[in-house]
Coordinates of C-alpha atoms in Angstrom, one line a residue:
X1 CA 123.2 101.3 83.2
X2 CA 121.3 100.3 79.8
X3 CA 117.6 101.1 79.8
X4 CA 114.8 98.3 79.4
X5 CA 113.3 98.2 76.3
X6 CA 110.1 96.7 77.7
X7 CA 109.8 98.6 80.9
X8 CA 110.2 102.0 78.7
X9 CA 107.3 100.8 76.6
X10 CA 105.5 100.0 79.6
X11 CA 106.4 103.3 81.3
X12 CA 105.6 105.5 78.1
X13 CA 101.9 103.6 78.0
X14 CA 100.9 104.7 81.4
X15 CA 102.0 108.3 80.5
X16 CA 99.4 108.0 77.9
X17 CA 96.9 106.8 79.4
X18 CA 97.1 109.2 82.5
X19 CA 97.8 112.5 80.2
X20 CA 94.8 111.4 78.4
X21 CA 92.8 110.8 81.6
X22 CA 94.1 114.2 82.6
X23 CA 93.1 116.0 79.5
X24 CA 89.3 114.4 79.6
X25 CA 89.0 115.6 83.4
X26 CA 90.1 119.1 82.0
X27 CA 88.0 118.7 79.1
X28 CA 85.1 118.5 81.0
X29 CA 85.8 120.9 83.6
X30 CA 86.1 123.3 81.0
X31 CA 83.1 122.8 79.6
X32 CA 80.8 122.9 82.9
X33 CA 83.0 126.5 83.4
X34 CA 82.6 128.4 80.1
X35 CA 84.4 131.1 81.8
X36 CA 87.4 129.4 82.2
X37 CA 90.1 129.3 79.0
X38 CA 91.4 125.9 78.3
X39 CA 94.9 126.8 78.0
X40 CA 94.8 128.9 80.9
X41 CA 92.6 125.6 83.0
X42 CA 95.6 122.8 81.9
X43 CA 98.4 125.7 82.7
X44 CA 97.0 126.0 86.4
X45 CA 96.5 121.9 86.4
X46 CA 99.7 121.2 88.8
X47 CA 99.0 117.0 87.9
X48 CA 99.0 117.9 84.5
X49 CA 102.0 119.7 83.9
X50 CA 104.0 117.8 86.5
X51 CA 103.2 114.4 84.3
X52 CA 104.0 115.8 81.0
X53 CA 107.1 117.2 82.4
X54 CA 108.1 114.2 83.9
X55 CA 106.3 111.7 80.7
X56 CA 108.9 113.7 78.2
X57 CA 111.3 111.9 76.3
X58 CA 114.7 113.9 78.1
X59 CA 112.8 114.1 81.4
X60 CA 115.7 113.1 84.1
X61 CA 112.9 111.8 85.9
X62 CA 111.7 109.3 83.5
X63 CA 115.5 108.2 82.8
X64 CA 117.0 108.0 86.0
X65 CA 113.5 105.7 87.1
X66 CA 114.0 103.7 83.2
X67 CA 117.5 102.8 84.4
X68 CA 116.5 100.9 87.7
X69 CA 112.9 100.1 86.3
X70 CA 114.2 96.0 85.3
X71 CA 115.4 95.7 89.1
X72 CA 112.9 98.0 90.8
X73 CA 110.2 96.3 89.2
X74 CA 111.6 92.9 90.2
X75 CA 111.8 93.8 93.7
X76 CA 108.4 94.8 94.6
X77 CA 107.3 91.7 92.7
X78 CA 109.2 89.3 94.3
X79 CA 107.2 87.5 97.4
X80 CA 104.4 89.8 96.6
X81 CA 106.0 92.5 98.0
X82 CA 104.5 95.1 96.3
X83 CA 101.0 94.0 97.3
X84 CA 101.9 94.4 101.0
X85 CA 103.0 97.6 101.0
X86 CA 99.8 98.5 99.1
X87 CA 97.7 96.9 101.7
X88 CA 99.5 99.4 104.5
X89 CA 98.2 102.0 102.1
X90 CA 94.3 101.1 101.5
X91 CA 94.0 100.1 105.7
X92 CA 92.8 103.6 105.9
X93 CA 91.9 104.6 102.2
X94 CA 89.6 101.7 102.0
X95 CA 88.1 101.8 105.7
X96 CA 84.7 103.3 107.1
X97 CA 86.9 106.0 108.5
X98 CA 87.9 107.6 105.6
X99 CA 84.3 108.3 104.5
X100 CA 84.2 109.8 108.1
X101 CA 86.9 112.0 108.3
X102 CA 87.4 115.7 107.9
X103 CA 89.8 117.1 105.7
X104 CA 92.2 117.6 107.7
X105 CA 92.3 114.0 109.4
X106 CA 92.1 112.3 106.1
X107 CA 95.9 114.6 105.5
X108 CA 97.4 112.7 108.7
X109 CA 95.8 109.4 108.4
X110 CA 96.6 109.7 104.6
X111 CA 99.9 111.3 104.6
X112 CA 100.9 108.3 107.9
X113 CA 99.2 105.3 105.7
X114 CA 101.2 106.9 102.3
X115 CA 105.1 107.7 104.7
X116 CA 104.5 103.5 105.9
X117 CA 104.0 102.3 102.3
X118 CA 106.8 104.8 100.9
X119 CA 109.0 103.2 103.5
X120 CA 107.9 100.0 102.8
X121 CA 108.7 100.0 99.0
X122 CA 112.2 102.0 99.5
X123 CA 112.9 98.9 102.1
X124 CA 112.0 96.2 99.0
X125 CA 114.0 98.2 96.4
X126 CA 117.3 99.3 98.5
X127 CA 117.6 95.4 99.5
X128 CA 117.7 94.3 95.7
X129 CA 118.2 97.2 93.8
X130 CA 120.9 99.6 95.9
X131 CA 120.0 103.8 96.9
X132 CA 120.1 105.2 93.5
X133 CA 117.3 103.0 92.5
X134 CA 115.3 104.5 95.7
X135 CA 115.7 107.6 94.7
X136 CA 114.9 107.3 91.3
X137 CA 111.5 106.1 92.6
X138 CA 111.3 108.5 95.2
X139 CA 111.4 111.1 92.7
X140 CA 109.2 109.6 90.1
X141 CA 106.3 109.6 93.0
X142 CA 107.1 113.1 93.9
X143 CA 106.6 114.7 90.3
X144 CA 103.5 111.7 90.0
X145 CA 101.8 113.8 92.9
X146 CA 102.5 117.4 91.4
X147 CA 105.1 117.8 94.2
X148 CA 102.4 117.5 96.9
X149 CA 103.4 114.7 98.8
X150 CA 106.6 117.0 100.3
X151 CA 103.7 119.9 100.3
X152 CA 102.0 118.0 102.9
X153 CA 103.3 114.5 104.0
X154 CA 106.4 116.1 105.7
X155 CA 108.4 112.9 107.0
X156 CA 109.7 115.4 109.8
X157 CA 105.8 115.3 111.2
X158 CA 104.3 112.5 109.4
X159 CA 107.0 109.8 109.5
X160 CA 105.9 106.3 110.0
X161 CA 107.6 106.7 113.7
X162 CA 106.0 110.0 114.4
X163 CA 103.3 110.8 117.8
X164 CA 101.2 111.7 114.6
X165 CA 101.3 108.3 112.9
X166 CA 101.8 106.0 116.2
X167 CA 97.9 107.3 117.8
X168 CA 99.5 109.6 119.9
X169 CA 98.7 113.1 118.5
X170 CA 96.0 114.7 116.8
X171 CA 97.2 117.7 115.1
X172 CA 95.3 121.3 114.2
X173 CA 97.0 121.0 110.7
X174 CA 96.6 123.9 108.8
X175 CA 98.9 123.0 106.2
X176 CA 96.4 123.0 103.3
X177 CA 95.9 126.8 103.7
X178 CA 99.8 127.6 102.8
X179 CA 99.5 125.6 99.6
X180 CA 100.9 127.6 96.4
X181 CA 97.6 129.0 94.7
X182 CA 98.0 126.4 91.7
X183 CA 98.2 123.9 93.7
X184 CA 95.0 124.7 96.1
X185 CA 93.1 125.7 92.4
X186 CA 93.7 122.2 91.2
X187 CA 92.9 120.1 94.6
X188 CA 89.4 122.1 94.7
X189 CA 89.3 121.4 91.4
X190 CA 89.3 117.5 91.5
X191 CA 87.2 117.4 95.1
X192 CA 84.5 119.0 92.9
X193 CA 84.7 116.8 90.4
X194 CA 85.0 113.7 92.2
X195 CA 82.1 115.0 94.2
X196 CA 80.1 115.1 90.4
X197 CA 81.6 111.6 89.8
X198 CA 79.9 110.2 92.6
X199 CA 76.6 112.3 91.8
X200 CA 76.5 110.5 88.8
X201 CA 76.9 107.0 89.4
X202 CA 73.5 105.2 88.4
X203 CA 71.9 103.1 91.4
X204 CA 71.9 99.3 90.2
X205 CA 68.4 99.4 92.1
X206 CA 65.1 97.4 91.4
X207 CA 62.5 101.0 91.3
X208 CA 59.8 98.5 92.0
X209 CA 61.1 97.2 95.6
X210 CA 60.0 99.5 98.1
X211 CA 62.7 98.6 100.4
X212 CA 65.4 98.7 97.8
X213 CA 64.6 102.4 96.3
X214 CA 64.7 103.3 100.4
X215 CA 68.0 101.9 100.0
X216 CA 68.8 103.5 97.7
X217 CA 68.3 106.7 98.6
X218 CA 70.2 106.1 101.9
X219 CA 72.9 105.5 99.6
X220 CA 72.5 108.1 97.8
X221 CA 72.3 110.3 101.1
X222 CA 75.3 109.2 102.0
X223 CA 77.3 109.6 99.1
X224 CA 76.2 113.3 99.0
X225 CA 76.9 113.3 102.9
X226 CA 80.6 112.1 101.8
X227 CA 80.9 114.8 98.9
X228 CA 79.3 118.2 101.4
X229 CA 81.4 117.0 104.1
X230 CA 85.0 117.0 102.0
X231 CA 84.2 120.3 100.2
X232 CA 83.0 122.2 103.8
X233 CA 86.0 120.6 105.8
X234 CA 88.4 121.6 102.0
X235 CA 86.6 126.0 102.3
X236 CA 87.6 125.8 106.3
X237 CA 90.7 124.7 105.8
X238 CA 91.5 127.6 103.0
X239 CA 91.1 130.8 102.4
X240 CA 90.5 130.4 98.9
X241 CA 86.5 129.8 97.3
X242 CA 85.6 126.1 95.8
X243 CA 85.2 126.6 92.2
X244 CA 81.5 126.8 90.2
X245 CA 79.7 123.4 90.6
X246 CA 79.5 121.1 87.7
X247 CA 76.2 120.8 86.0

């Protein structure tokens, strides 16, 4: 099967602009920890190394997915497809729940919502598009994530049908403490800095309205409330220590 021209440019783009997205985050991580080398902080970066693995030109990855990209990307297009399996996704990503949540019910509620969009996709793309084509996109989403969707989405206990994912069971997961060491040191390292991200987000706020600035700093109350409660629930749920704060 001949590879699209266009949907290899498209493809190639995005590796760009995520590797360079990747390399900024790094940047600056490195910076708030002198300590840390930079070789050694993008070496022990499992996103990083999983996208430029899978972003090179012989990457099996990348070709396998360029082969079936014309059709796959037809299929989720077609009847809008694509957006409703994203909106089985964001129903918990994008609810007052998810703010909520400890760690370790944001893994099952996440790893449900992602197992019903993953299952919703492969249904779009083995209708048009035949099971070689849902595996090549299967494995592009697996390297995408640094291998940790099989690290903690297990179908076996979080497929779409599972007492887990139907309201049936809560579980005691403990899954996040048998992560690889890499892996755990790179989650930590992008709680903490999403946790500066939303530290830093200006306040579109009127200082002269009482009422407002109160606001405000409910808002900003909560968004720390958000940040503490992910990075306590993310220490009880390893045995590993967060990494410095960012200034």
């Amino acid at each position: 099967m001949v590879k699209d021209r266009k949907i290899s440019i498209e493809f190639d783009g995005m590796c760009q602009i995520v590797i360079r997205f990747l390399d900024c985050i790094n940047l600056h991580h490195q910076r708030c920890n002198p300590s840390l080398n930079n070789h050694q902080n993008l070496d022990d970066d499992v996103f990083y190394q999983s996208w430029k693995k899978m972003c090179d030109a012989d990457s099996k990855t990348r070709n396998k997915y360029l082969q079936h990209g014309k059709c796959i990307k037809h299929a989720l297009s077609n009847n809008n497809g694509q957006e409703q399996c994203q909106e089985i996704f964001q129903s918990y990503f994008m609810s007052p729940q998810f703010t909520m949540d400890s760690i370790e019910n944001t893994v099952q509620h996440g790893c449900c919502a992602f197992n019903k969009w993953q299952h919703c996709i492969d249904s779009l793309i083995q209708q048009q598009c035949g099971s070689e084509a849902v595996q090549a996109i299967q494995n592009l989403i697996e390297e995408a994530s640094g291998g940790l969707v099989s690290s903690l989405c297990e179908k076996k206990m979080f497929g779409r049908k599972s007492k887990a994912c139907i309201g049936k069971k809560q579980l005691a997961y403990s899954k996040l403490n048998q992560l690889d060491s890499k892996m755990n040191s790179t989650l930590q390292k992008y709680i903490n800095i999403f946790g500066e991200f939303l530290d830093r987000i200006p306040d579109e706020y009127d200082d002269d309205d009482g009422d407002v600035e109160a606001e405000a700093n409910t808002d900003d109350g909560n968004r720390n409330g958000i940040v503490e409660n992910v990075n306590n629930s993310y220490e009880q749920s390893t045995s590993s220590p967060p990494p410095s704060s960012l200034p």
